[in-house]
């Protein structure tokens, strides 16, 4: 039996099942704590009956600065998936979807327009998991490594799911994988 709950600082000491997986991006303690203090309601862990962390979701809400409102790449108030990981032995159980739904609820409470995440073009499992979100745009060479070795970088799909605030679906598009932007077009 797995349950979802808010992340606590001591969870950092129990994340081996997830963070020792080669597909999981690891961060320093300051990064995790920054998310906990700034967006506590969007940092959720999945815990099994033995107290092991079997997955987690780190999210945030943000928008681009006001001066970008007049550019074609402006991002309004939205939720963002920073990290979503599930321990290998707990995959394909619906846990990633449960964690994603928890983030969506938190972003709805904060009146966000949509939730987005960046997925490697070559990560077919993740692209399949999020295919219902839709691809908003392709960010060319977003990742500065290409595991296939074919080129210097790997493209990212900016995938989005509109939330209830976006009744006219202004922040999604069809055939987004063909809408190419450069990493410099994103605000960091």
PDB file of C-alpha atoms in Angstrom:
ATOM      1  CA  UNK A   1       0.000   0.000   0.000  1.00  0.00           C
ATOM      2  CA  UNK A   2       1.407   3.345  -1.054  1.00  0.00           C
ATOM      3  CA  UNK A   3       0.142   6.721   0.095  1.00  0.00           C
ATOM      4  CA  UNK A   4       0.869  10.287  -0.996  1.00  0.00           C
ATOM      5  CA  UNK A   5       1.846  13.003   1.444  1.00  0.00           C
ATOM      6  CA  UNK A   6       3.733  16.285   1.613  1.00  0.00           C
ATOM      7  CA  UNK A   7       7.520  16.131   1.450  1.00  0.00           C
ATOM      8  CA  UNK A   8       9.402  16.558   4.749  1.00  0.00           C
ATOM      9  CA  UNK A   9      13.125  17.407   5.120  1.00  0.00           C
ATOM     10  CA  UNK A  10      13.949  14.020   6.660  1.00  0.00           C
ATOM     11  CA  UNK A  11      12.681  12.383   3.443  1.00  0.00           C
ATOM     12  CA  UNK A  12      15.992  13.300   1.842  1.00  0.00           C
ATOM     13  CA  UNK A  13      17.515  10.466   3.878  1.00  0.00           C
ATOM     14  CA  UNK A  14      15.001   7.935   2.525  1.00  0.00           C
ATOM     15  CA  UNK A  15      15.136   8.570  -1.230  1.00  0.00           C
ATOM     16  CA  UNK A  16      17.561   5.830  -2.271  1.00  0.00           C
ATOM     17  CA  UNK A  17      14.924   3.770  -4.086  1.00  0.00           C
ATOM     18  CA  UNK A  18      14.281   6.683  -6.410  1.00  0.00           C
ATOM     19  CA  UNK A  19      17.489   8.698  -6.551  1.00  0.00           C
ATOM     20  CA  UNK A  20      19.882   5.828  -7.210  1.00  0.00           C
ATOM     21  CA  UNK A  21      18.035   5.112 -10.459  1.00  0.00           C
ATOM     22  CA  UNK A  22      20.051   6.282 -13.512  1.00  0.00           C
ATOM     23  CA  UNK A  23      16.958   7.901 -15.062  1.00  0.00           C
ATOM     24  CA  UNK A  24      16.485  10.209 -12.067  1.00  0.00           C
ATOM     25  CA  UNK A  25      18.095  13.631 -11.972  1.00  0.00           C
ATOM     26  CA  UNK A  26      19.708  14.267  -8.609  1.00  0.00           C
ATOM     27  CA  UNK A  27      19.943  17.690  -7.011  1.00  0.00           C
ATOM     28  CA  UNK A  28      21.829  19.126  -4.083  1.00  0.00           C
ATOM     29  CA  UNK A  29      20.128  19.497  -0.703  1.00  0.00           C
ATOM     30  CA  UNK A  30      19.703  23.260  -1.173  1.00  0.00           C
ATOM     31  CA  UNK A  31      17.649  22.681  -4.315  1.00  0.00           C
ATOM     32  CA  UNK A  32      15.229  20.299  -2.582  1.00  0.00           C
ATOM     33  CA  UNK A  33      14.926  22.626   0.399  1.00  0.00           C
ATOM     34  CA  UNK A  34      14.295  25.638  -1.855  1.00  0.00           C
ATOM     35  CA  UNK A  35      11.303  23.830  -3.361  1.00  0.00           C
ATOM     36  CA  UNK A  36      10.070  22.761   0.051  1.00  0.00           C
ATOM     37  CA  UNK A  37      10.155  26.311   1.419  1.00  0.00           C
ATOM     38  CA  UNK A  38       8.838  28.079  -1.680  1.00  0.00           C
ATOM     39  CA  UNK A  39       6.263  25.581  -3.023  1.00  0.00           C
ATOM     40  CA  UNK A  40       5.499  23.146  -0.158  1.00  0.00           C
ATOM     41  CA  UNK A  41       2.052  22.230  -1.485  1.00  0.00           C
ATOM     42  CA  UNK A  42       3.597  21.149  -4.805  1.00  0.00           C
ATOM     43  CA  UNK A  43       6.247  18.813  -3.396  1.00  0.00           C
ATOM     44  CA  UNK A  44       4.684  15.390  -2.835  1.00  0.00           C
ATOM     45  CA  UNK A  45       6.159  11.996  -1.985  1.00  0.00           C
ATOM     46  CA  UNK A  46       4.788   8.488  -2.350  1.00  0.00           C
ATOM     47  CA  UNK A  47       5.568   6.347   0.679  1.00  0.00           C
ATOM     48  CA  UNK A  48       5.109   2.594   1.052  1.00  0.00           C
ATOM     49  CA  UNK A  49       3.902   0.833   4.198  1.00  0.00           C
ATOM     50  CA  UNK A  50       7.517   0.471   5.390  1.00  0.00           C
ATOM     51  CA  UNK A  51       8.276   4.205   5.197  1.00  0.00           C
ATOM     52  CA  UNK A  52      10.304   4.013   1.956  1.00  0.00           C
ATOM     53  CA  UNK A  53       9.968   6.836  -0.530  1.00  0.00           C
ATOM     54  CA  UNK A  54       8.854   5.112  -3.732  1.00  0.00           C
ATOM     55  CA  UNK A  55       8.367   8.257  -5.823  1.00  0.00           C
ATOM     56  CA  UNK A  56       8.118  12.003  -5.676  1.00  0.00           C
ATOM     57  CA  UNK A  57       6.958  15.070  -7.564  1.00  0.00           C
ATOM     58  CA  UNK A  58       8.613  18.480  -7.292  1.00  0.00           C
ATOM     59  CA  UNK A  59       6.612  21.266  -8.851  1.00  0.00           C
ATOM     60  CA  UNK A  60       6.350  25.012  -8.839  1.00  0.00           C
ATOM     61  CA  UNK A  61       4.173  27.837 -10.107  1.00  0.00           C
ATOM     62  CA  UNK A  62       5.714  30.719 -11.964  1.00  0.00           C
ATOM     63  CA  UNK A  63       5.364  33.208 -14.776  1.00  0.00           C
ATOM     64  CA  UNK A  64       7.763  35.129 -16.944  1.00  0.00           C
ATOM     65  CA  UNK A  65       8.640  38.711 -15.975  1.00  0.00           C
ATOM     66  CA  UNK A  66       6.269  41.446 -17.089  1.00  0.00           C
ATOM     67  CA  UNK A  67       8.631  42.734 -19.795  1.00  0.00           C
ATOM     68  CA  UNK A  68       8.211  39.414 -21.671  1.00  0.00           C
ATOM     69  CA  UNK A  69       4.430  39.863 -22.012  1.00  0.00           C
ATOM     70  CA  UNK A  70       4.992  41.450 -25.371  1.00  0.00           C
ATOM     71  CA  UNK A  71       7.016  38.586 -26.823  1.00  0.00           C
ATOM     72  CA  UNK A  72       5.657  35.519 -28.567  1.00  0.00           C
ATOM     73  CA  UNK A  73       7.317  33.251 -25.996  1.00  0.00           C
ATOM     74  CA  UNK A  74       5.755  34.763 -22.850  1.00  0.00           C
ATOM     75  CA  UNK A  75       4.547  32.241 -20.243  1.00  0.00           C
ATOM     76  CA  UNK A  76       1.686  33.317 -17.944  1.00  0.00           C
ATOM     77  CA  UNK A  77       1.098  31.971 -14.408  1.00  0.00           C
ATOM     78  CA  UNK A  78       1.459  28.208 -14.739  1.00  0.00           C
ATOM     79  CA  UNK A  79       2.538  25.063 -12.965  1.00  0.00           C
ATOM     80  CA  UNK A  80       5.744  23.298 -13.882  1.00  0.00           C
ATOM     81  CA  UNK A  81       6.892  19.741 -13.219  1.00  0.00           C
ATOM     82  CA  UNK A  82      10.498  20.076 -12.094  1.00  0.00           C
ATOM     83  CA  UNK A  83      11.025  16.431 -11.199  1.00  0.00           C
ATOM     84  CA  UNK A  84       8.859  13.340 -11.252  1.00  0.00           C
ATOM     85  CA  UNK A  85      10.392   9.998 -10.429  1.00  0.00           C
ATOM     86  CA  UNK A  86       9.176   6.587  -9.369  1.00  0.00           C
ATOM     87  CA  UNK A  87      11.433   3.802  -8.097  1.00  0.00           C
ATOM     88  CA  UNK A  88      11.941   1.145 -10.811  1.00  0.00           C
ATOM     89  CA  UNK A  89      10.147  -1.600  -8.868  1.00  0.00           C
ATOM     90  CA  UNK A  90       7.072   0.651  -8.460  1.00  0.00           C
ATOM     91  CA  UNK A  91       6.729   1.761 -12.093  1.00  0.00           C
ATOM     92  CA  UNK A  92       3.723   0.886 -14.234  1.00  0.00           C
ATOM     93  CA  UNK A  93       1.481   0.954 -11.182  1.00  0.00           C
ATOM     94  CA  UNK A  94      -0.186   4.334 -11.794  1.00  0.00           C
ATOM     95  CA  UNK A  95       1.990   6.079  -9.216  1.00  0.00           C
ATOM     96  CA  UNK A  96       3.333   8.673 -11.684  1.00  0.00           C
ATOM     97  CA  UNK A  97      -0.215   9.531 -12.697  1.00  0.00           C
ATOM     98  CA  UNK A  98      -1.267   9.878  -9.046  1.00  0.00           C
ATOM     99  CA  UNK A  99       1.661  12.215  -8.351  1.00  0.00           C
ATOM    100  CA  UNK A 100       0.847  14.220 -11.498  1.00  0.00           C
ATOM    101  CA  UNK A 101      -2.805  14.569 -10.450  1.00  0.00           C
ATOM    102  CA  UNK A 102      -1.687  15.835  -7.035  1.00  0.00           C
ATOM    103  CA  UNK A 103       0.387  18.549  -8.726  1.00  0.00           C
ATOM    104  CA  UNK A 104      -2.504  19.480 -11.025  1.00  0.00           C
ATOM    105  CA  UNK A 105      -4.799  19.923  -8.020  1.00  0.00           C
ATOM    106  CA  UNK A 106      -2.217  22.150  -6.319  1.00  0.00           C
ATOM    107  CA  UNK A 107      -1.845  24.267  -9.451  1.00  0.00           C
ATOM    108  CA  UNK A 108      -5.631  24.547  -9.824  1.00  0.00           C
ATOM    109  CA  UNK A 109      -5.782  25.880  -6.256  1.00  0.00           C
ATOM    110  CA  UNK A 110      -3.258  28.543  -7.262  1.00  0.00           C
ATOM    111  CA  UNK A 111      -5.265  29.491 -10.368  1.00  0.00           C
ATOM    112  CA  UNK A 112      -2.628  28.455 -12.915  1.00  0.00           C
ATOM    113  CA  UNK A 113      -3.408  28.402 -16.635  1.00  0.00           C
ATOM    114  CA  UNK A 114      -1.700  25.076 -17.362  1.00  0.00           C
ATOM    115  CA  UNK A 115       0.875  22.586 -16.122  1.00  0.00           C
ATOM    116  CA  UNK A 116       3.939  21.943 -18.238  1.00  0.00           C
ATOM    117  CA  UNK A 117       6.983  19.762 -18.269  1.00  0.00           C
ATOM    118  CA  UNK A 118       9.940  19.257 -20.543  1.00  0.00           C
ATOM    119  CA  UNK A 119      10.508  15.715 -21.820  1.00  0.00           C
ATOM    120  CA  UNK A 120      13.422  14.401 -23.844  1.00  0.00           C
ATOM    121  CA  UNK A 121      12.308  13.584 -27.362  1.00  0.00           C
ATOM    122  CA  UNK A 122      14.009  10.182 -27.067  1.00  0.00           C
ATOM    123  CA  UNK A 123      12.331   9.260 -23.762  1.00  0.00           C
ATOM    124  CA  UNK A 124       9.526   7.306 -25.407  1.00  0.00           C
ATOM    125  CA  UNK A 125       8.176   6.043 -22.071  1.00  0.00           C
ATOM    126  CA  UNK A 126       7.717   9.579 -20.717  1.00  0.00           C
ATOM    127  CA  UNK A 127       6.381  10.893 -24.029  1.00  0.00           C
ATOM    128  CA  UNK A 128       3.850   8.039 -23.970  1.00  0.00           C
ATOM    129  CA  UNK A 129       2.903   8.744 -20.355  1.00  0.00           C
ATOM    130  CA  UNK A 130       2.245  12.400 -21.095  1.00  0.00           C
ATOM    131  CA  UNK A 131       0.892  12.092 -24.646  1.00  0.00           C
ATOM    132  CA  UNK A 132      -2.510  13.282 -23.444  1.00  0.00           C
ATOM    133  CA  UNK A 133      -0.982  16.612 -22.456  1.00  0.00           C
ATOM    134  CA  UNK A 134       0.019  17.520 -25.981  1.00  0.00           C
ATOM    135  CA  UNK A 135       3.246  19.006 -27.255  1.00  0.00           C
ATOM    136  CA  UNK A 136       3.235  22.791 -27.242  1.00  0.00           C
ATOM    137  CA  UNK A 137       6.646  23.248 -28.869  1.00  0.00           C
ATOM    138  CA  UNK A 138       9.950  21.573 -29.592  1.00  0.00           C
ATOM    139  CA  UNK A 139      12.964  23.169 -27.909  1.00  0.00           C
ATOM    140  CA  UNK A 140      15.907  22.373 -30.171  1.00  0.00           C
ATOM    141  CA  UNK A 141      18.991  20.982 -28.386  1.00  0.00           C
ATOM    142  CA  UNK A 142      17.508  21.821 -24.972  1.00  0.00           C
ATOM    143  CA  UNK A 143      19.470  19.026 -23.302  1.00  0.00           C
ATOM    144  CA  UNK A 144      23.177  19.509 -23.851  1.00  0.00           C
ATOM    145  CA  UNK A 145      23.793  15.812 -24.259  1.00  0.00           C
ATOM    146  CA  UNK A 146      22.353  13.280 -26.671  1.00  0.00           C
ATOM    147  CA  UNK A 147      22.438   9.742 -25.361  1.00  0.00           C
ATOM    148  CA  UNK A 148      22.279   8.407 -28.926  1.00  0.00           C
ATOM    149  CA  UNK A 149      25.488  10.232 -29.844  1.00  0.00           C
ATOM    150  CA  UNK A 150      23.980  11.503 -33.117  1.00  0.00           C
ATOM    151  CA  UNK A 151      24.348  15.174 -32.290  1.00  0.00           C
ATOM    152  CA  UNK A 152      25.520  17.586 -29.599  1.00  0.00           C
ATOM    153  CA  UNK A 153      22.180  17.910 -27.837  1.00  0.00           C
ATOM    154  CA  UNK A 154      18.737  16.390 -27.635  1.00  0.00           C
ATOM    155  CA  UNK A 155      15.469  18.197 -28.275  1.00  0.00           C
ATOM    156  CA  UNK A 156      12.853  18.617 -25.562  1.00  0.00           C
ATOM    157  CA  UNK A 157       9.115  18.589 -25.978  1.00  0.00           C
ATOM    158  CA  UNK A 158       7.396  21.301 -23.933  1.00  0.00           C
ATOM    159  CA  UNK A 159       4.267  19.352 -23.011  1.00  0.00           C
ATOM    160  CA  UNK A 160       1.251  21.065 -21.487  1.00  0.00           C
ATOM    161  CA  UNK A 161      -2.053  20.251 -19.924  1.00  0.00           C
ATOM    162  CA  UNK A 162      -4.558  23.102 -19.756  1.00  0.00           C
ATOM    163  CA  UNK A 163      -6.243  23.674 -16.412  1.00  0.00           C
ATOM    164  CA  UNK A 164      -9.779  24.943 -15.791  1.00  0.00           C
ATOM    165  CA  UNK A 165      -8.716  28.609 -16.044  1.00  0.00           C
ATOM    166  CA  UNK A 166      -7.796  28.124 -19.727  1.00  0.00           C
ATOM    167  CA  UNK A 167     -11.342  27.638 -21.002  1.00  0.00           C
ATOM    168  CA  UNK A 168     -10.429  28.757 -24.543  1.00  0.00           C
ATOM    169  CA  UNK A 169      -7.304  26.547 -24.651  1.00  0.00           C
ATOM    170  CA  UNK A 170      -5.093  29.533 -25.473  1.00  0.00           C
ATOM    171  CA  UNK A 171      -1.946  27.889 -24.130  1.00  0.00           C
ATOM    172  CA  UNK A 172      -1.866  24.683 -26.136  1.00  0.00           C
ATOM    173  CA  UNK A 173      -1.486  24.042 -29.866  1.00  0.00           C
ATOM    174  CA  UNK A 174      -1.851  21.237 -32.371  1.00  0.00           C
ATOM    175  CA  UNK A 175       1.282  19.760 -33.960  1.00  0.00           C
ATOM    176  CA  UNK A 176       3.516  21.448 -31.403  1.00  0.00           C
ATOM    177  CA  UNK A 177       6.354  19.035 -32.159  1.00  0.00           C
ATOM    178  CA  UNK A 178       6.731  20.940 -35.451  1.00  0.00           C
ATOM    179  CA  UNK A 179       6.873  24.361 -33.733  1.00  0.00           C
ATOM    180  CA  UNK A 180      10.607  24.756 -33.174  1.00  0.00           C
ATOM    181  CA  UNK A 181      12.154  27.251 -30.767  1.00  0.00           C
ATOM    182  CA  UNK A 182      15.698  27.715 -29.556  1.00  0.00           C
ATOM    183  CA  UNK A 183      16.683  27.392 -25.878  1.00  0.00           C
ATOM    184  CA  UNK A 184      17.459  31.136 -25.910  1.00  0.00           C
ATOM    185  CA  UNK A 185      13.743  31.784 -26.513  1.00  0.00           C
ATOM    186  CA  UNK A 186      12.958  30.459 -23.042  1.00  0.00           C
ATOM    187  CA  UNK A 187      13.208  32.653 -20.002  1.00  0.00           C
ATOM    188  CA  UNK A 188      15.359  31.143 -17.254  1.00  0.00           C
TER     189      UNK A 188
END
